[in-house]
Amino acid sequence: MGRKFFVGGNWKCVISHYAHILFQFVADKVAYALAQGLKVIACVGETLEQRESGSTVEVVAAQTKAIAAKVSDWTNVVLAYEPVWAIGTGKVASPAQAQEVHFELRKWLQANVSPEVAATTRIIYGGSVNGANSKELAGQPDVDGFLVGGASLKPEFIDIIKSAEVKKST
Ligand SMILES: O=C(CO)COP(=O)(O)O
């Protein structure tokens, strides 16, 4: 696999969590940041209501579509799956839930952008990642790293960083 594992602290979340409300606005912010030479972590994710109604994949695809319409070079873009219901709540997506969405996002990139962008763009997970759950999440094939909030301020952040080691054996 050609993607390097990535773990970022909460200060790196350039794009707000409210992407689900203002897809277009977020896409414009992504394009502007890239034009200014910044690297971007673009966050997508569904609300609890959207998850419970079964529209998660549709929602994140629509958010990614808005971003993709404004991005011609994905080199400086990292996509973060951040379910709104998991941010700062202590409720983390299960490894299977995260993998499913990451897989669907990569599939979307493959079909709508290019196989190369799908293979090389990091798709990281954010939302209540901690030292106890990071290893299993990192073990999922399409989880390429984490965007960490609360736990980035605690000693367990070291354990989260160390979870990158599970990729060495894959
Ligand atoms: O939004 C996040 C990082 O920017 C995630 O925050 P938590 O890890 O505190 O849920």
PDB file of C-alpha atoms and ligand atoms in Angstrom:
ATOM      1  CA  MET A   1       0.000   0.000   0.000  1.00  0.00           C
ATOM      2  CA  GLY A   2       1.405   3.388  -0.996  1.00  0.00           C
ATOM      3  CA  ARG A   3      -0.317   5.569   1.575  1.00  0.00           C
ATOM      4  CA  LYS A   4       1.525   6.711   4.669  1.00  0.00           C
ATOM      5  CA  PHE A   5      -0.382   6.420   7.924  1.00  0.00           C
ATOM      6  CA  PHE A   6      -1.307   9.799   9.383  1.00  0.00           C
ATOM      7  CA  VAL A   7      -2.248  10.885  12.876  1.00  0.00           C
ATOM      8  CA  GLY A   8      -3.153  14.518  13.496  1.00  0.00           C
ATOM      9  CA  GLY A   9      -4.109  16.439  16.617  1.00  0.00           C
ATOM     10  CA  ASN A  10      -7.300  18.472  16.755  1.00  0.00           C
ATOM     11  CA  TRP A  11      -5.611  21.717  15.706  1.00  0.00           C
ATOM     12  CA  LYS A  12      -5.107  20.226  12.282  1.00  0.00           C
ATOM     13  CA  CYS A  13      -8.771  20.102  11.455  1.00  0.00           C
ATOM     14  CA  VAL A  14      -8.771  22.951   8.963  1.00  0.00           C
ATOM     15  CA  ILE A  15     -12.246  22.245   7.760  1.00  0.00           C
ATOM     16  CA  SER A  16     -15.124  22.445  10.196  1.00  0.00           C
ATOM     17  CA  HIS A  17     -17.286  19.573  11.299  1.00  0.00           C
ATOM     18  CA  TYR A  18     -20.325  21.230   9.825  1.00  0.00           C
ATOM     19  CA  ALA A  19     -19.581  20.030   6.327  1.00  0.00           C
ATOM     20  CA  HIS A  20     -22.893  18.239   6.254  1.00  0.00           C
ATOM     21  CA  ILE A  21     -24.745  21.534   6.423  1.00  0.00           C
ATOM     22  CA  LEU A  22     -22.771  23.586   3.972  1.00  0.00           C
ATOM     23  CA  PHE A  23     -21.167  21.259   1.433  1.00  0.00           C
ATOM     24  CA  GLN A  24     -20.637  24.008  -1.089  1.00  0.00           C
ATOM     25  CA  PHE A  25     -19.121  26.396   1.408  1.00  0.00           C
ATOM     26  CA  VAL A  26     -16.720  23.726   2.598  1.00  0.00           C
ATOM     27  CA  ALA A  27     -15.760  22.865  -0.977  1.00  0.00           C
ATOM     28  CA  ASP A  28     -14.980  26.541  -1.616  1.00  0.00           C
ATOM     29  CA  LYS A  29     -12.850  26.647   1.522  1.00  0.00           C
ATOM     30  CA  VAL A  30     -10.949  23.542   0.383  1.00  0.00           C
ATOM     31  CA  ALA A  31     -10.298  25.066  -3.030  1.00  0.00           C
ATOM     32  CA  TYR A  32      -9.192  28.380  -1.540  1.00  0.00           C
ATOM     33  CA  ALA A  33      -6.852  26.744   0.994  1.00  0.00           C
ATOM     34  CA  LEU A  34      -5.258  24.645  -1.761  1.00  0.00           C
ATOM     35  CA  ALA A  35      -4.858  27.711  -3.974  1.00  0.00           C
ATOM     36  CA  GLN A  36      -2.999  29.387  -1.104  1.00  0.00           C
ATOM     37  CA  GLY A  37      -0.593  26.454  -0.894  1.00  0.00           C
ATOM     38  CA  LEU A  38      -2.052  24.870   2.234  1.00  0.00           C
ATOM     39  CA  LYS A  39      -2.651  21.186   2.786  1.00  0.00           C
ATOM     40  CA  VAL A  40      -6.227  20.339   3.621  1.00  0.00           C
ATOM     41  CA  ILE A  41      -7.981  17.797   5.775  1.00  0.00           C
ATOM     42  CA  ALA A  42     -11.519  17.821   4.461  1.00  0.00           C
ATOM     43  CA  CYS A  43     -13.994  16.277   6.896  1.00  0.00           C
ATOM     44  CA  VAL A  44     -17.132  14.469   5.858  1.00  0.00           C
ATOM     45  CA  GLY A  45     -19.623  12.666   8.036  1.00  0.00           C
ATOM     46  CA  GLU A  46     -23.231  11.993   8.829  1.00  0.00           C
ATOM     47  CA  THR A  47     -25.421  12.959  11.781  1.00  0.00           C
ATOM     48  CA  LEU A  48     -26.929  10.308  14.034  1.00  0.00           C
ATOM     49  CA  GLU A  49     -30.294  10.876  12.402  1.00  0.00           C
ATOM     50  CA  GLN A  50     -28.803  10.286   8.958  1.00  0.00           C
ATOM     51  CA  ARG A  51     -27.060   7.112  10.135  1.00  0.00           C
ATOM     52  CA  GLU A  52     -30.220   5.783  11.700  1.00  0.00           C
ATOM     53  CA  SER A  53     -32.181   6.465   8.540  1.00  0.00           C
ATOM     54  CA  GLY A  54     -29.641   4.488   6.509  1.00  0.00           C
ATOM     55  CA  SER A  55     -28.337   7.411   4.461  1.00  0.00           C
ATOM     56  CA  THR A  56     -24.720   7.503   5.676  1.00  0.00           C
ATOM     57  CA  VAL A  57     -23.070   6.501   2.412  1.00  0.00           C
ATOM     58  CA  GLU A  58     -25.300   8.795   0.385  1.00  0.00           C
ATOM     59  CA  VAL A  59     -24.515  11.750   2.681  1.00  0.00           C
ATOM     60  CA  VAL A  60     -20.739  11.321   2.681  1.00  0.00           C
ATOM     61  CA  ALA A  61     -20.768  10.755  -1.087  1.00  0.00           C
ATOM     62  CA  ALA A  62     -22.661  14.031  -1.592  1.00  0.00           C
ATOM     63  CA  GLN A  63     -20.196  15.871   0.648  1.00  0.00           C
ATOM     64  CA  THR A  64     -17.231  14.348  -1.196  1.00  0.00           C
ATOM     65  CA  LYS A  65     -18.817  15.161  -4.555  1.00  0.00           C
ATOM     66  CA  ALA A  66     -19.034  18.850  -3.641  1.00  0.00           C
ATOM     67  CA  ILE A  67     -15.366  18.838  -2.659  1.00  0.00           C
ATOM     68  CA  ALA A  68     -14.253  16.845  -5.704  1.00  0.00           C
ATOM     69  CA  ALA A  69     -15.951  19.344  -8.001  1.00  0.00           C
ATOM     70  CA  LYS A  70     -13.507  21.988  -6.784  1.00  0.00           C
ATOM     71  CA  VAL A  71     -10.328  19.907  -6.524  1.00  0.00           C
ATOM     72  CA  SER A  72      -8.190  19.197  -9.591  1.00  0.00           C
ATOM     73  CA  ASP A  73      -5.092  17.968  -7.742  1.00  0.00           C
ATOM     74  CA  TRP A  74      -5.605  15.682  -4.732  1.00  0.00           C
ATOM     75  CA  THR A  75      -1.943  15.609  -3.701  1.00  0.00           C
ATOM     76  CA  ASN A  76      -2.495  17.974  -0.777  1.00  0.00           C
ATOM     77  CA  VAL A  77      -5.868  16.666   0.295  1.00  0.00           C
ATOM     78  CA  VAL A  78      -6.585  14.192   3.075  1.00  0.00           C
ATOM     79  CA  LEU A  79     -10.168  13.056   3.464  1.00  0.00           C
ATOM     80  CA  ALA A  80     -11.371  12.559   7.035  1.00  0.00           C
ATOM     81  CA  TYR A  81     -14.448  10.544   7.885  1.00  0.00           C
ATOM     82  CA  GLU A  82     -15.821  12.173  11.022  1.00  0.00           C
ATOM     83  CA  PRO A  83     -19.291  10.964  11.935  1.00  0.00           C
ATOM     84  CA  VAL A  84     -20.903  13.936  13.667  1.00  0.00           C
ATOM     85  CA  TRP A  85     -22.320  11.675  16.382  1.00  0.00           C
ATOM     86  CA  ALA A  86     -18.826  10.454  17.293  1.00  0.00           C
ATOM     87  CA  ILE A  87     -17.063  13.801  17.637  1.00  0.00           C
ATOM     88  CA  GLY A  88     -16.265  14.520  21.272  1.00  0.00           C
ATOM     89  CA  THR A  89     -19.067  12.227  22.439  1.00  0.00           C
ATOM     90  CA  GLY A  90     -17.128   9.161  23.541  1.00  0.00           C
ATOM     91  CA  LYS A  91     -19.136   7.168  20.976  1.00  0.00           C
ATOM     92  CA  VAL A  92     -16.710   5.793  18.439  1.00  0.00           C
ATOM     93  CA  ALA A  93     -17.604   4.198  15.137  1.00  0.00           C
ATOM     94  CA  SER A  94     -17.012   0.468  15.308  1.00  0.00           C
ATOM     95  CA  PRO A  95     -14.123  -0.785  13.175  1.00  0.00           C
ATOM     96  CA  ALA A  96     -16.679  -2.317  10.804  1.00  0.00           C
ATOM     97  CA  GLN A  97     -18.659   0.935  10.543  1.00  0.00           C
ATOM     98  CA  ALA A  98     -15.518   2.951   9.865  1.00  0.00           C
ATOM     99  CA  GLN A  99     -14.217   0.444   7.332  1.00  0.00           C
ATOM    100  CA  GLU A 100     -17.524   0.375   5.482  1.00  0.00           C
ATOM    101  CA  VAL A 101     -17.616   4.148   5.046  1.00  0.00           C
ATOM    102  CA  HIS A 102     -13.917   4.424   4.193  1.00  0.00           C
ATOM    103  CA  PHE A 103     -14.335   1.649   1.623  1.00  0.00           C
ATOM    104  CA  GLU A 104     -17.318   3.432   0.091  1.00  0.00           C
ATOM    105  CA  LEU A 105     -15.440   6.743  -0.008  1.00  0.00           C
ATOM    106  CA  ARG A 106     -12.509   5.101  -1.775  1.00  0.00           C
ATOM    107  CA  LYS A 107     -14.885   3.421  -4.189  1.00  0.00           C
ATOM    108  CA  TRP A 108     -16.506   6.782  -4.847  1.00  0.00           C
ATOM    109  CA  LEU A 109     -13.109   8.361  -5.595  1.00  0.00           C
ATOM    110  CA  GLN A 110     -12.241   5.478  -7.891  1.00  0.00           C
ATOM    111  CA  ALA A 111     -15.430   5.807  -9.904  1.00  0.00           C
ATOM    112  CA  ASN A 112     -15.684   9.585  -9.932  1.00  0.00           C
ATOM    113  CA  VAL A 113     -12.149  10.940  -9.743  1.00  0.00           C
ATOM    114  CA  SER A 114      -9.617   8.272 -10.720  1.00  0.00           C
ATOM    115  CA  PRO A 115      -8.233   4.902  -9.609  1.00  0.00           C
ATOM    116  CA  GLU A 116      -4.919   6.613  -8.853  1.00  0.00           C
ATOM    117  CA  VAL A 117      -6.485   9.235  -6.577  1.00  0.00           C
ATOM    118  CA  ALA A 118      -8.488   6.488  -4.861  1.00  0.00           C
ATOM    119  CA  ALA A 119      -5.334   4.477  -4.227  1.00  0.00           C
ATOM    120  CA  THR A 120      -3.168   7.339  -3.006  1.00  0.00           C
ATOM    121  CA  THR A 121      -5.514   9.625  -1.065  1.00  0.00           C
ATOM    122  CA  ARG A 122      -5.434   9.039   2.667  1.00  0.00           C
ATOM    123  CA  ILE A 123      -8.842   8.540   4.251  1.00  0.00           C
ATOM    124  CA  ILE A 124      -8.480   9.040   7.995  1.00  0.00           C
ATOM    125  CA  TYR A 125     -10.992   8.536  10.786  1.00  0.00           C
ATOM    126  CA  GLY A 126     -11.963  11.024  13.503  1.00  0.00           C
ATOM    127  CA  GLY A 127     -14.441  10.778  16.352  1.00  0.00           C
ATOM    128  CA  SER A 128     -13.639   9.618  19.882  1.00  0.00           C
ATOM    129  CA  VAL A 129     -10.446   7.827  18.891  1.00  0.00           C
ATOM    130  CA  ASN A 130      -8.494   6.861  22.003  1.00  0.00           C
ATOM    131  CA  GLY A 131      -5.666   4.650  23.132  1.00  0.00           C
ATOM    132  CA  ALA A 132      -8.013   1.727  23.658  1.00  0.00           C
ATOM    133  CA  ASN A 133      -9.802   1.700  20.308  1.00  0.00           C
ATOM    134  CA  SER A 134      -7.147   2.975  17.892  1.00  0.00           C
ATOM    135  CA  LYS A 135      -5.391  -0.302  17.205  1.00  0.00           C
ATOM    136  CA  GLU A 136      -8.421  -2.152  15.939  1.00  0.00           C
ATOM    137  CA  LEU A 137      -9.545   0.831  13.879  1.00  0.00           C
ATOM    138  CA  ALA A 138      -6.060   1.154  12.383  1.00  0.00           C
ATOM    139  CA  GLY A 139      -6.219  -2.498  11.424  1.00  0.00           C
ATOM    140  CA  GLN A 140      -8.999  -1.810   8.925  1.00  0.00           C
ATOM    141  CA  PRO A 141      -7.666  -1.834   5.362  1.00  0.00           C
ATOM    142  CA  ASP A 142      -9.122   1.521   4.334  1.00  0.00           C
ATOM    143  CA  VAL A 143      -8.356   3.420   7.544  1.00  0.00           C
ATOM    144  CA  ASP A 144      -5.218   5.404   6.761  1.00  0.00           C
ATOM    145  CA  GLY A 145      -4.859   7.343  10.005  1.00  0.00           C
ATOM    146  CA  PHE A 146      -6.726   9.406  12.572  1.00  0.00           C
ATOM    147  CA  LEU A 147      -7.829  12.926  13.330  1.00  0.00           C
ATOM    148  CA  VAL A 148      -7.736  13.037  17.112  1.00  0.00           C
ATOM    149  CA  GLY A 149      -9.401  15.612  19.341  1.00  0.00           C
ATOM    150  CA  GLY A 150      -9.631  15.036  23.083  1.00  0.00           C
ATOM    151  CA  ALA A 151      -7.162  12.173  23.263  1.00  0.00           C
ATOM    152  CA  SER A 152      -4.481  14.202  21.475  1.00  0.00           C
ATOM    153  CA  LEU A 153      -4.123  16.163  24.708  1.00  0.00           C
ATOM    154  CA  LYS A 154      -3.505  13.055  26.824  1.00  0.00           C
ATOM    155  CA  PRO A 155      -0.572  10.655  27.203  1.00  0.00           C
ATOM    156  CA  GLU A 156      -2.589   7.974  25.376  1.00  0.00           C
ATOM    157  CA  PHE A 157      -1.945   9.913  22.166  1.00  0.00           C
ATOM    158  CA  ILE A 158       1.328   7.969  22.065  1.00  0.00           C
ATOM    159  CA  ASP A 159      -0.638   4.707  21.892  1.00  0.00           C
ATOM    160  CA  ILE A 160      -2.717   6.129  19.046  1.00  0.00           C
ATOM    161  CA  ILE A 161       0.426   7.016  17.120  1.00  0.00           C
ATOM    162  CA  LYS A 162       1.825   3.563  17.799  1.00  0.00           C
ATOM    163  CA  SER A 163      -1.280   2.002  16.256  1.00  0.00           C
ATOM    164  CA  ALA A 164       0.289   2.842  12.895  1.00  0.00           C
ATOM    165  CA  GLU A 165       2.482  -0.188  13.491  1.00  0.00           C
ATOM    166  CA  VAL A 166      -0.387  -2.507  12.598  1.00  0.00           C
ATOM    167  CA  LYS A 167       0.025  -1.358   8.994  1.00  0.00           C
ATOM    168  CA  LYS A 168       3.552  -2.716   8.873  1.00  0.00           C
ATOM    169  CA  SER A 169       2.300  -6.266   8.925  1.00  0.00           C
ATOM    170  CA  THR A 170      -0.251  -5.720   6.134  1.00  0.00           C
TER     171      THR A 170
HETATM  172  O1  LIG B   1     -13.054  16.322  15.639  1.00  0.00           O
HETATM  173  C1  LIG B   1     -12.143  15.702  16.090  1.00  0.00           C
HETATM  174  C2  LIG B   1     -10.758  16.093  15.791  1.00  0.00           C
HETATM  175  O2  LIG B   1     -10.719  17.277  15.070  1.00  0.00           O
HETATM  176  C3  LIG B   1     -12.403  14.528  16.929  1.00  0.00           C
HETATM  177  O3  LIG B   1     -12.544  14.929  18.235  1.00  0.00           O
HETATM  178  P1  LIG B   1     -12.598  13.809  19.385  1.00  0.00           P
HETATM  179  O4  LIG B   1     -11.421  12.886  19.138  1.00  0.00           O
HETATM  180  O5  LIG B   1     -12.465  14.582  20.673  1.00  0.00           O
HETATM  181  O6  LIG B   1     -13.911  13.111  19.241  1.00  0.00           O
END
